[in-house]
Structures are given as C-alpha cells and as structure tokens.
PDB file of C-alpha atoms in Angstrom:
ATOM      1  CA  UNK A   1      86.599 119.829  92.975  1.00  0.00           C
ATOM      2  CA  UNK A   2      86.110 118.659  96.545  1.00  0.00           C
ATOM      3  CA  UNK A   3      88.012 120.762  99.015  1.00  0.00           C
ATOM      4  CA  UNK A   4      88.842 119.645 102.535  1.00  0.00           C
ATOM      5  CA  UNK A   5      89.384 122.673 105.354  1.00  0.00           C
ATOM      6  CA  UNK A   6      90.688 122.259 108.886  1.00  0.00           C
ATOM      7  CA  UNK A   7      90.213 124.397 111.997  1.00  0.00           C
ATOM      8  CA  UNK A   8      92.443 125.312 113.767  1.00  0.00           C
ATOM      9  CA  UNK A   9      95.358 124.356 111.693  1.00  0.00           C
ATOM     10  CA  UNK A  10      97.454 124.452 115.584  1.00  0.00           C
ATOM     11  CA  UNK A  11      95.827 124.091 118.930  1.00  0.00           C
ATOM     12  CA  UNK A  12      97.739 123.572 122.092  1.00  0.00           C
ATOM     13  CA  UNK A  13      95.936 122.964 125.249  1.00  0.00           C
ATOM     14  CA  UNK A  14      96.594 121.731 129.159  1.00  0.00           C
ATOM     15  CA  UNK A  15      96.246 118.085 129.710  1.00  0.00           C
ATOM     16  CA  UNK A  16      93.091 116.797 130.711  1.00  0.00           C
ATOM     17  CA  UNK A  17      90.674 118.940 128.770  1.00  0.00           C
ATOM     18  CA  UNK A  18      88.016 117.869 126.160  1.00  0.00           C
ATOM     19  CA  UNK A  19      88.749 119.409 122.749  1.00  0.00           C
ATOM     20  CA  UNK A  20      86.993 119.535 119.298  1.00  0.00           C
ATOM     21  CA  UNK A  21      88.392 119.292 115.720  1.00  0.00           C
ATOM     22  CA  UNK A  22      86.563 120.574 112.898  1.00  0.00           C
ATOM     23  CA  UNK A  23      86.790 119.634 109.555  1.00  0.00           C
ATOM     24  CA  UNK A  24      84.739 120.630 106.156  1.00  0.00           C
ATOM     25  CA  UNK A  25      84.484 119.696 102.797  1.00  0.00           C
ATOM     26  CA  UNK A  26      82.571 121.146  99.816  1.00  0.00           C
ATOM     27  CA  UNK A  27      81.198 118.677  98.024  1.00  0.00           C
ATOM     28  CA  UNK A  28      78.152 116.826 100.326  1.00  0.00           C
ATOM     29  CA  UNK A  29      78.254 113.576  98.029  1.00  0.00           C
ATOM     30  CA  UNK A  30      80.670 111.729  99.616  1.00  0.00           C
ATOM     31  CA  UNK A  31      80.855 107.812 100.127  1.00  0.00           C
ATOM     32  CA  UNK A  32      82.870 108.010 103.814  1.00  0.00           C
ATOM     33  CA  UNK A  33      84.851 110.295 106.112  1.00  0.00           C
ATOM     34  CA  UNK A  34      88.052 109.455 107.886  1.00  0.00           C
ATOM     35  CA  UNK A  35      90.235 110.856 110.974  1.00  0.00           C
ATOM     36  CA  UNK A  36      93.768 109.884 110.930  1.00  0.00           C
ATOM     37  CA  UNK A  37      96.574 110.589 113.520  1.00  0.00           C
ATOM     38  CA  UNK A  38     100.152 111.190 112.310  1.00  0.00           C
ATOM     39  CA  UNK A  39     103.154 111.475 114.294  1.00  0.00           C
ATOM     40  CA  UNK A  40     106.056 113.196 113.173  1.00  0.00           C
ATOM     41  CA  UNK A  41     108.032 111.320 110.716  1.00  0.00           C
ATOM     42  CA  UNK A  42     105.796 108.328 110.805  1.00  0.00           C
ATOM     43  CA  UNK A  43     102.626 107.074 108.610  1.00  0.00           C
ATOM     44  CA  UNK A  44      99.158 107.649 109.269  1.00  0.00           C
ATOM     45  CA  UNK A  45      97.051 105.784 111.673  1.00  0.00           C
ATOM     46  CA  UNK A  46      93.256 105.462 110.977  1.00  0.00           C
ATOM     47  CA  UNK A  47      90.849 106.487 114.068  1.00  0.00           C
ATOM     48  CA  UNK A  48      87.529 106.502 112.966  1.00  0.00           C
ATOM     49  CA  UNK A  49      85.598 105.590 109.671  1.00  0.00           C
ATOM     50  CA  UNK A  50      82.361 107.415 109.299  1.00  0.00           C
ATOM     51  CA  UNK A  51      80.037 105.727 106.343  1.00  0.00           C
ATOM     52  CA  UNK A  52      78.079 108.317 104.770  1.00  0.00           C
ATOM     53  CA  UNK A  53      74.714 106.811 106.326  1.00  0.00           C
ATOM     54  CA  UNK A  54      76.186 107.137 109.763  1.00  0.00           C
ATOM     55  CA  UNK A  55      75.963 110.375 112.078  1.00  0.00           C
ATOM     56  CA  UNK A  56      78.779 109.423 114.846  1.00  0.00           C
ATOM     57  CA  UNK A  57      81.497 106.964 115.513  1.00  0.00           C
ATOM     58  CA  UNK A  58      83.407 106.049 118.920  1.00  0.00           C
ATOM     59  CA  UNK A  59      86.974 104.655 119.776  1.00  0.00           C
ATOM     60  CA  UNK A  60      87.629 104.969 123.580  1.00  0.00           C
ATOM     61  CA  UNK A  61      87.924 108.463 123.972  1.00  0.00           C
ATOM     62  CA  UNK A  62      87.191 109.461 120.827  1.00  0.00           C
ATOM     63  CA  UNK A  63      84.405 110.324 118.953  1.00  0.00           C
ATOM     64  CA  UNK A  64      83.506 111.594 115.760  1.00  0.00           C
ATOM     65  CA  UNK A  65      80.325 113.219 114.132  1.00  0.00           C
ATOM     66  CA  UNK A  66      79.218 113.114 110.290  1.00  0.00           C
ATOM     67  CA  UNK A  67      76.949 115.686 109.337  1.00  0.00           C
ATOM     68  CA  UNK A  68      76.799 115.710 105.746  1.00  0.00           C
ATOM     69  CA  UNK A  69      74.406 117.723 104.366  1.00  0.00           C
ATOM     70  CA  UNK A  70      75.947 120.715 105.754  1.00  0.00           C
ATOM     71  CA  UNK A  71      79.488 119.813 104.863  1.00  0.00           C
ATOM     72  CA  UNK A  72      81.098 118.775 108.359  1.00  0.00           C
ATOM     73  CA  UNK A  73      82.336 116.864 110.931  1.00  0.00           C
ATOM     74  CA  UNK A  74      84.208 117.199 114.374  1.00  0.00           C
ATOM     75  CA  UNK A  75      86.261 114.926 116.371  1.00  0.00           C
ATOM     76  CA  UNK A  76      85.658 114.958 119.877  1.00  0.00           C
ATOM     77  CA  UNK A  77      88.692 114.297 122.278  1.00  0.00           C
ATOM     78  CA  UNK A  78      87.907 113.758 126.050  1.00  0.00           C
ATOM     79  CA  UNK A  79      90.435 114.012 128.441  1.00  0.00           C
ATOM     80  CA  UNK A  80      93.475 114.906 126.423  1.00  0.00           C
ATOM     81  CA  UNK A  81      96.382 113.326 127.104  1.00  0.00           C
ATOM     82  CA  UNK A  82     100.612 114.135 126.479  1.00  0.00           C
ATOM     83  CA  UNK A  83     100.312 111.363 124.247  1.00  0.00           C
ATOM     84  CA  UNK A  84      97.662 112.911 121.783  1.00  0.00           C
ATOM     85  CA  UNK A  85      99.909 115.066 120.733  1.00  0.00           C
ATOM     86  CA  UNK A  86      99.960 114.491 116.903  1.00  0.00           C
ATOM     87  CA  UNK A  87      98.965 116.047 113.775  1.00  0.00           C
ATOM     88  CA  UNK A  88      94.811 115.045 113.214  1.00  0.00           C
ATOM     89  CA  UNK A  89      93.957 114.823 109.726  1.00  0.00           C
ATOM     90  CA  UNK A  90      90.371 114.587 107.703  1.00  0.00           C
ATOM     91  CA  UNK A  91      89.764 112.587 104.631  1.00  0.00           C
ATOM     92  CA  UNK A  92      86.581 112.327 102.508  1.00  0.00           C
ATOM     93  CA  UNK A  93      85.994 109.578  99.804  1.00  0.00           C
ATOM     94  CA  UNK A  94      83.584 110.464  96.764  1.00  0.00           C
ATOM     95  CA  UNK A  95      80.462 108.910  96.263  1.00  0.00           C
ATOM     96  CA  UNK A  96      81.090 108.492  92.480  1.00  0.00           C
ATOM     97  CA  UNK A  97      84.165 106.066  93.213  1.00  0.00           C
ATOM     98  CA  UNK A  98      82.491 104.214  95.616  1.00  0.00           C
ATOM     99  CA  UNK A  99      85.001 105.570  97.873  1.00  0.00           C
ATOM    100  CA  UNK A 100      87.585 103.340  96.371  1.00  0.00           C
ATOM    101  CA  UNK A 101      89.459 105.679  94.134  1.00  0.00           C
ATOM    102  CA  UNK A 102      91.335 107.482  97.030  1.00  0.00           C
ATOM    103  CA  UNK A 103      90.447 110.136  99.599  1.00  0.00           C
ATOM    104  CA  UNK A 104      90.533 113.941  99.601  1.00  0.00           C
ATOM    105  CA  UNK A 105      93.162 115.014 102.618  1.00  0.00           C
ATOM    106  CA  UNK A 106      92.767 118.113 104.807  1.00  0.00           C
ATOM    107  CA  UNK A 107      95.920 120.054 105.700  1.00  0.00           C
ATOM    108  CA  UNK A 108      95.466 118.782 109.193  1.00  0.00           C
ATOM    109  CA  UNK A 109      95.332 120.247 112.789  1.00  0.00           C
ATOM    110  CA  UNK A 110      98.391 120.325 114.748  1.00  0.00           C
ATOM    111  CA  UNK A 111      97.517 118.818 118.189  1.00  0.00           C
ATOM    112  CA  UNK A 112     100.219 119.560 121.340  1.00  0.00           C
ATOM    113  CA  UNK A 113      98.732 118.484 124.744  1.00  0.00           C
ATOM    114  CA  UNK A 114     100.872 120.245 127.614  1.00  0.00           C
ATOM    115  CA  UNK A 115     101.408 118.103 130.265  1.00  0.00           C
TER     116      UNK A 115
ATOM    117  CA  UNK B   1     101.733  90.877 110.496  1.00  0.00           C
ATOM    118  CA  UNK B   2     103.464  93.815 109.056  1.00  0.00           C
ATOM    119  CA  UNK B   3     100.665  95.802 107.535  1.00  0.00           C
ATOM    120  CA  UNK B   4     101.824  97.960 104.916  1.00  0.00           C
ATOM    121  CA  UNK B   5     105.976  97.979 104.347  1.00  0.00           C
ATOM    122  CA  UNK B   6     107.636 100.950 101.802  1.00  0.00           C
ATOM    123  CA  UNK B   7     110.843 100.568 100.267  1.00  0.00           C
ATOM    124  CA  UNK B   8     113.165 102.427 100.829  1.00  0.00           C
ATOM    125  CA  UNK B   9     112.651 104.952 103.625  1.00  0.00           C
ATOM    126  CA  UNK B  10     114.775 107.318 102.540  1.00  0.00           C
ATOM    127  CA  UNK B  11     116.628 108.139  99.086  1.00  0.00           C
ATOM    128  CA  UNK B  12     118.100 111.396  97.478  1.00  0.00           C
ATOM    129  CA  UNK B  13     118.161 111.570  93.663  1.00  0.00           C
ATOM    130  CA  UNK B  14     119.979 113.378  90.958  1.00  0.00           C
ATOM    131  CA  UNK B  15     117.686 115.367  88.298  1.00  0.00           C
ATOM    132  CA  UNK B  16     117.200 112.958  85.647  1.00  0.00           C
ATOM    133  CA  UNK B  17     117.654 109.499  87.426  1.00  0.00           C
ATOM    134  CA  UNK B  18     115.146 107.176  87.845  1.00  0.00           C
ATOM    135  CA  UNK B  19     113.843 104.911  90.436  1.00  0.00           C
ATOM    136  CA  UNK B  20     110.873 102.385  91.670  1.00  0.00           C
ATOM    137  CA  UNK B  21     109.338 103.011  95.225  1.00  0.00           C
ATOM    138  CA  UNK B  22     107.956  99.359  96.147  1.00  0.00           C
ATOM    139  CA  UNK B  23     104.829  98.750  98.447  1.00  0.00           C
ATOM    140  CA  UNK B  24     103.873  95.640  99.879  1.00  0.00           C
ATOM    141  CA  UNK B  25     101.154  94.719 102.142  1.00  0.00           C
ATOM    142  CA  UNK B  26      99.976  91.224 103.623  1.00  0.00           C
ATOM    143  CA  UNK B  27      96.614  91.763 104.487  1.00  0.00           C
ATOM    144  CA  UNK B  28      95.158  90.581 101.426  1.00  0.00           C
ATOM    145  CA  UNK B  29      93.549  93.752 100.356  1.00  0.00           C
ATOM    146  CA  UNK B  30      92.548  94.582  97.056  1.00  0.00           C
ATOM    147  CA  UNK B  31      92.949  98.504  97.030  1.00  0.00           C
ATOM    148  CA  UNK B  32      96.202 100.165  97.020  1.00  0.00           C
ATOM    149  CA  UNK B  33      97.246 103.810  96.473  1.00  0.00           C
ATOM    150  CA  UNK B  34     100.062 106.051  96.156  1.00  0.00           C
ATOM    151  CA  UNK B  35      99.976 109.817  97.840  1.00  0.00           C
ATOM    152  CA  UNK B  36     102.479 112.248  98.203  1.00  0.00           C
ATOM    153  CA  UNK B  37     102.939 115.113 101.097  1.00  0.00           C
ATOM    154  CA  UNK B  38     104.065 118.207 100.892  1.00  0.00           C
ATOM    155  CA  UNK B  39     103.756 121.023 103.510  1.00  0.00           C
ATOM    156  CA  UNK B  40     101.068 122.982 102.851  1.00  0.00           C
ATOM    157  CA  UNK B  41      99.484 120.967 100.433  1.00  0.00           C
ATOM    158  CA  UNK B  42      98.284 117.992 102.392  1.00  0.00           C
ATOM    159  CA  UNK B  43      98.582 114.550 101.059  1.00  0.00           C
ATOM    160  CA  UNK B  44      97.352 114.267  97.364  1.00  0.00           C
ATOM    161  CA  UNK B  45      96.695 110.882  95.510  1.00  0.00           C
ATOM    162  CA  UNK B  46      99.348 110.225  92.680  1.00  0.00           C
ATOM    163  CA  UNK B  47      97.595 106.544  91.049  1.00  0.00           C
ATOM    164  CA  UNK B  48      95.652 103.953  92.704  1.00  0.00           C
ATOM    165  CA  UNK B  49      94.460 100.187  91.879  1.00  0.00           C
ATOM    166  CA  UNK B  50      91.483  98.480  92.021  1.00  0.00           C
ATOM    167  CA  UNK B  51      93.142  95.127  92.390  1.00  0.00           C
ATOM    168  CA  UNK B  52      95.808  93.138  90.701  1.00  0.00           C
ATOM    169  CA  UNK B  53      96.917  94.226  86.914  1.00  0.00           C
ATOM    170  CA  UNK B  54      94.808  97.087  87.332  1.00  0.00           C
ATOM    171  CA  UNK B  55      95.583 101.131  87.823  1.00  0.00           C
ATOM    172  CA  UNK B  56      94.211 104.397  87.664  1.00  0.00           C
ATOM    173  CA  UNK B  57      95.605 107.661  87.548  1.00  0.00           C
ATOM    174  CA  UNK B  58      94.907 109.968  90.715  1.00  0.00           C
ATOM    175  CA  UNK B  59      95.022 113.687  91.093  1.00  0.00           C
ATOM    176  CA  UNK B  60      98.560 114.508  90.598  1.00  0.00           C
ATOM    177  CA  UNK B  61      99.689 111.702  88.351  1.00  0.00           C
ATOM    178  CA  UNK B  62     102.088 113.449  85.551  1.00  0.00           C
ATOM    179  CA  UNK B  63     105.629 112.414  85.651  1.00  0.00           C
ATOM    180  CA  UNK B  64     104.865 108.920  87.347  1.00  0.00           C
ATOM    181  CA  UNK B  65     103.862 105.427  86.394  1.00  0.00           C
ATOM    182  CA  UNK B  66     102.871 102.625  88.694  1.00  0.00           C
ATOM    183  CA  UNK B  67     102.076  99.068  88.202  1.00  0.00           C
ATOM    184  CA  UNK B  68     100.468  96.016  89.727  1.00  0.00           C
ATOM    185  CA  UNK B  69     101.487  92.683  88.771  1.00  0.00           C
ATOM    186  CA  UNK B  70     101.034  91.183  91.744  1.00  0.00           C
ATOM    187  CA  UNK B  71      98.078  91.513  94.326  1.00  0.00           C
ATOM    188  CA  UNK B  72     100.454  92.530  97.649  1.00  0.00           C
ATOM    189  CA  UNK B  73     102.474  94.543  95.696  1.00  0.00           C
ATOM    190  CA  UNK B  74     102.261  98.366  94.198  1.00  0.00           C
ATOM    191  CA  UNK B  75     105.419  99.697  92.760  1.00  0.00           C
ATOM    192  CA  UNK B  76     105.553 103.404  91.865  1.00  0.00           C
ATOM    193  CA  UNK B  77     108.186 104.642  89.287  1.00  0.00           C
ATOM    194  CA  UNK B  78     109.792 107.640  88.477  1.00  0.00           C
ATOM    195  CA  UNK B  79     111.438 107.830  84.925  1.00  0.00           C
ATOM    196  CA  UNK B  80     113.283 111.284  84.721  1.00  0.00           C
ATOM    197  CA  UNK B  81     113.134 112.523  88.536  1.00  0.00           C
ATOM    198  CA  UNK B  82     112.686 116.485  89.179  1.00  0.00           C
ATOM    199  CA  UNK B  83     113.123 118.262  91.989  1.00  0.00           C
ATOM    200  CA  UNK B  84     109.431 119.110  92.173  1.00  0.00           C
ATOM    201  CA  UNK B  85     108.907 115.449  93.012  1.00  0.00           C
ATOM    202  CA  UNK B  86     110.647 115.964  96.013  1.00  0.00           C
ATOM    203  CA  UNK B  87     108.004 114.965  98.763  1.00  0.00           C
ATOM    204  CA  UNK B  88     107.069 112.281 101.543  1.00  0.00           C
ATOM    205  CA  UNK B  89     105.631 109.284  99.409  1.00  0.00           C
ATOM    206  CA  UNK B  90     102.776 106.969 101.441  1.00  0.00           C
ATOM    207  CA  UNK B  91     101.322 104.274 100.315  1.00  0.00           C
ATOM    208  CA  UNK B  92      97.916 102.600 101.517  1.00  0.00           C
ATOM    209  CA  UNK B  93      95.601  99.459 101.014  1.00  0.00           C
ATOM    210  CA  UNK B  94      92.052  98.812 101.824  1.00  0.00           C
ATOM    211  CA  UNK B  95      90.229  95.688 101.899  1.00  0.00           C
ATOM    212  CA  UNK B  96      87.096  96.733 100.208  1.00  0.00           C
ATOM    213  CA  UNK B  97      87.494 100.448  99.255  1.00  0.00           C
ATOM    214  CA  UNK B  98      85.670 102.914 100.999  1.00  0.00           C
ATOM    215  CA  UNK B  99      83.764 100.640 103.435  1.00  0.00           C
ATOM    216  CA  UNK B 100      86.568  99.761 105.496  1.00  0.00           C
ATOM    217  CA  UNK B 101      89.608 101.877 106.978  1.00  0.00           C
ATOM    218  CA  UNK B 102      92.678 102.630 104.881  1.00  0.00           C
ATOM    219  CA  UNK B 103      95.982 101.363 106.184  1.00  0.00           C
ATOM    220  CA  UNK B 104      99.100 103.260 105.612  1.00  0.00           C
ATOM    221  CA  UNK B 105     102.978 102.877 105.272  1.00  0.00           C
ATOM    222  CA  UNK B 106     105.696 104.410 107.099  1.00  0.00           C
ATOM    223  CA  UNK B 107     106.384 106.636 103.976  1.00  0.00           C
ATOM    224  CA  UNK B 108     109.723 107.171 101.703  1.00  0.00           C
ATOM    225  CA  UNK B 109     111.329 110.570 102.041  1.00  0.00           C
ATOM    226  CA  UNK B 110     112.653 111.297  98.717  1.00  0.00           C
ATOM    227  CA  UNK B 111     114.961 114.206  97.436  1.00  0.00           C
ATOM    228  CA  UNK B 112     115.441 115.288  94.022  1.00  0.00           C
ATOM    229  CA  UNK B 113     118.656 117.598  93.721  1.00  0.00           C
TER     230      UNK B 113
END
C-alpha cells in the first residue's frame, strides 16, 4: 500500500526566505505527483503536476522536483510572501490505474510566513 | 465558469439518517472522485468514476454509495449515517485522469450526531 509522508508537518519562516517542503512515497511505481495548496476552510488548488517521466516543473516562484527512484519530491518556494501561508499537500497517482483511480495524499505541511 | 461545485456546504445529521451530497462540474471532465478529509488522516478516496455510468470503490467505500447518471454530476449517498462519517467531503474532477491536474470543490462539512 502506497504511503506518502510530508516533512515537516509545520513550518514558520520570515517573509522573503526561500524554503523547501519535502514529500516521500513508499512505492516508486507512480503515474504522477501533484502538489496542492489548501487554505483554511477551503478546497484544494493544484499548484504543480509532474508526470512520472519528468524531473521537475516550475510555475512562477514555485519549483517541484521528482526523484522517482528514491521516492522523493520537493517543493521549492522562492522569496516567500505572507500570502503563501497555507497547508501544502503532496499526492501521487498509481501507475496500475493509469493515474485515473485517484490520488494518495500526504498529511500536509502547514506553512506560516511571518510578515 | 464555476468549476467544481458541491452541495450542500454544511449539514448536520442524526445517526441513522440518510442524505445525498451532490457534485457538479462544468468542465466536461470524464473522471470524478469523492474524498474525505479527517484530522490526522489526510484525504482518503471513497469512490470514483471514470465516465458516465461507471463507478468504482476507493480506499474507504464502506457506508457510502455513488451514482454517475450524468457526466457532469457525481452523487455520494449515505444510507444510514454514523458518527464515524463526520468529516469534510471533497469532490474532484479531472479531464484525462492522471495526465491532467485535478480540480477540487470547496468541500462539504458533515457532522453526524
């Protein structure tokens, strides 16, 4: 059974710092990996989607990397802003399901950016 | 463009009552999913659908039923609610399964007393 772990569970940093969120998964047979953002009381917003054949994806100040063989992904946030405060979730899709049979989620990293 | 809309947003049920949660998407997505989110557990897949008229079980399907009679709608039913089903329920949809990103609704907060 796939297990997804996110470290740290919580992180508080001053505004302007660059930071890295970590995600690890136990089964390397993944179809894809997605990073989401969740604001309190809200739904999830997709940030980046990495297919299993890709090594990284970038969107603005966000960069996500994927090392399938080691079962790891990192989300890099550059020049953090108070508006980045949220819970960040990592999720993987299974190869056997073609990525279509749902995602397995980590428990998230609760990020606070101090003004 | 509304995206993924869940109805209702909040609900309180008594043990043994039944209810249906509605998920509607206007993006012509084939794939739809129901997850529940519990403190300390993360999101877990309940049921999913890979197209109109199809449904399949996820990780935690017991106590729930689903139907996908129309492509744009995915219904989640609780036949006899239990306190263990107190949770926040999220619906999601995707155009091509794992090749494209998943879009989530705003969630339904359900309390069973």
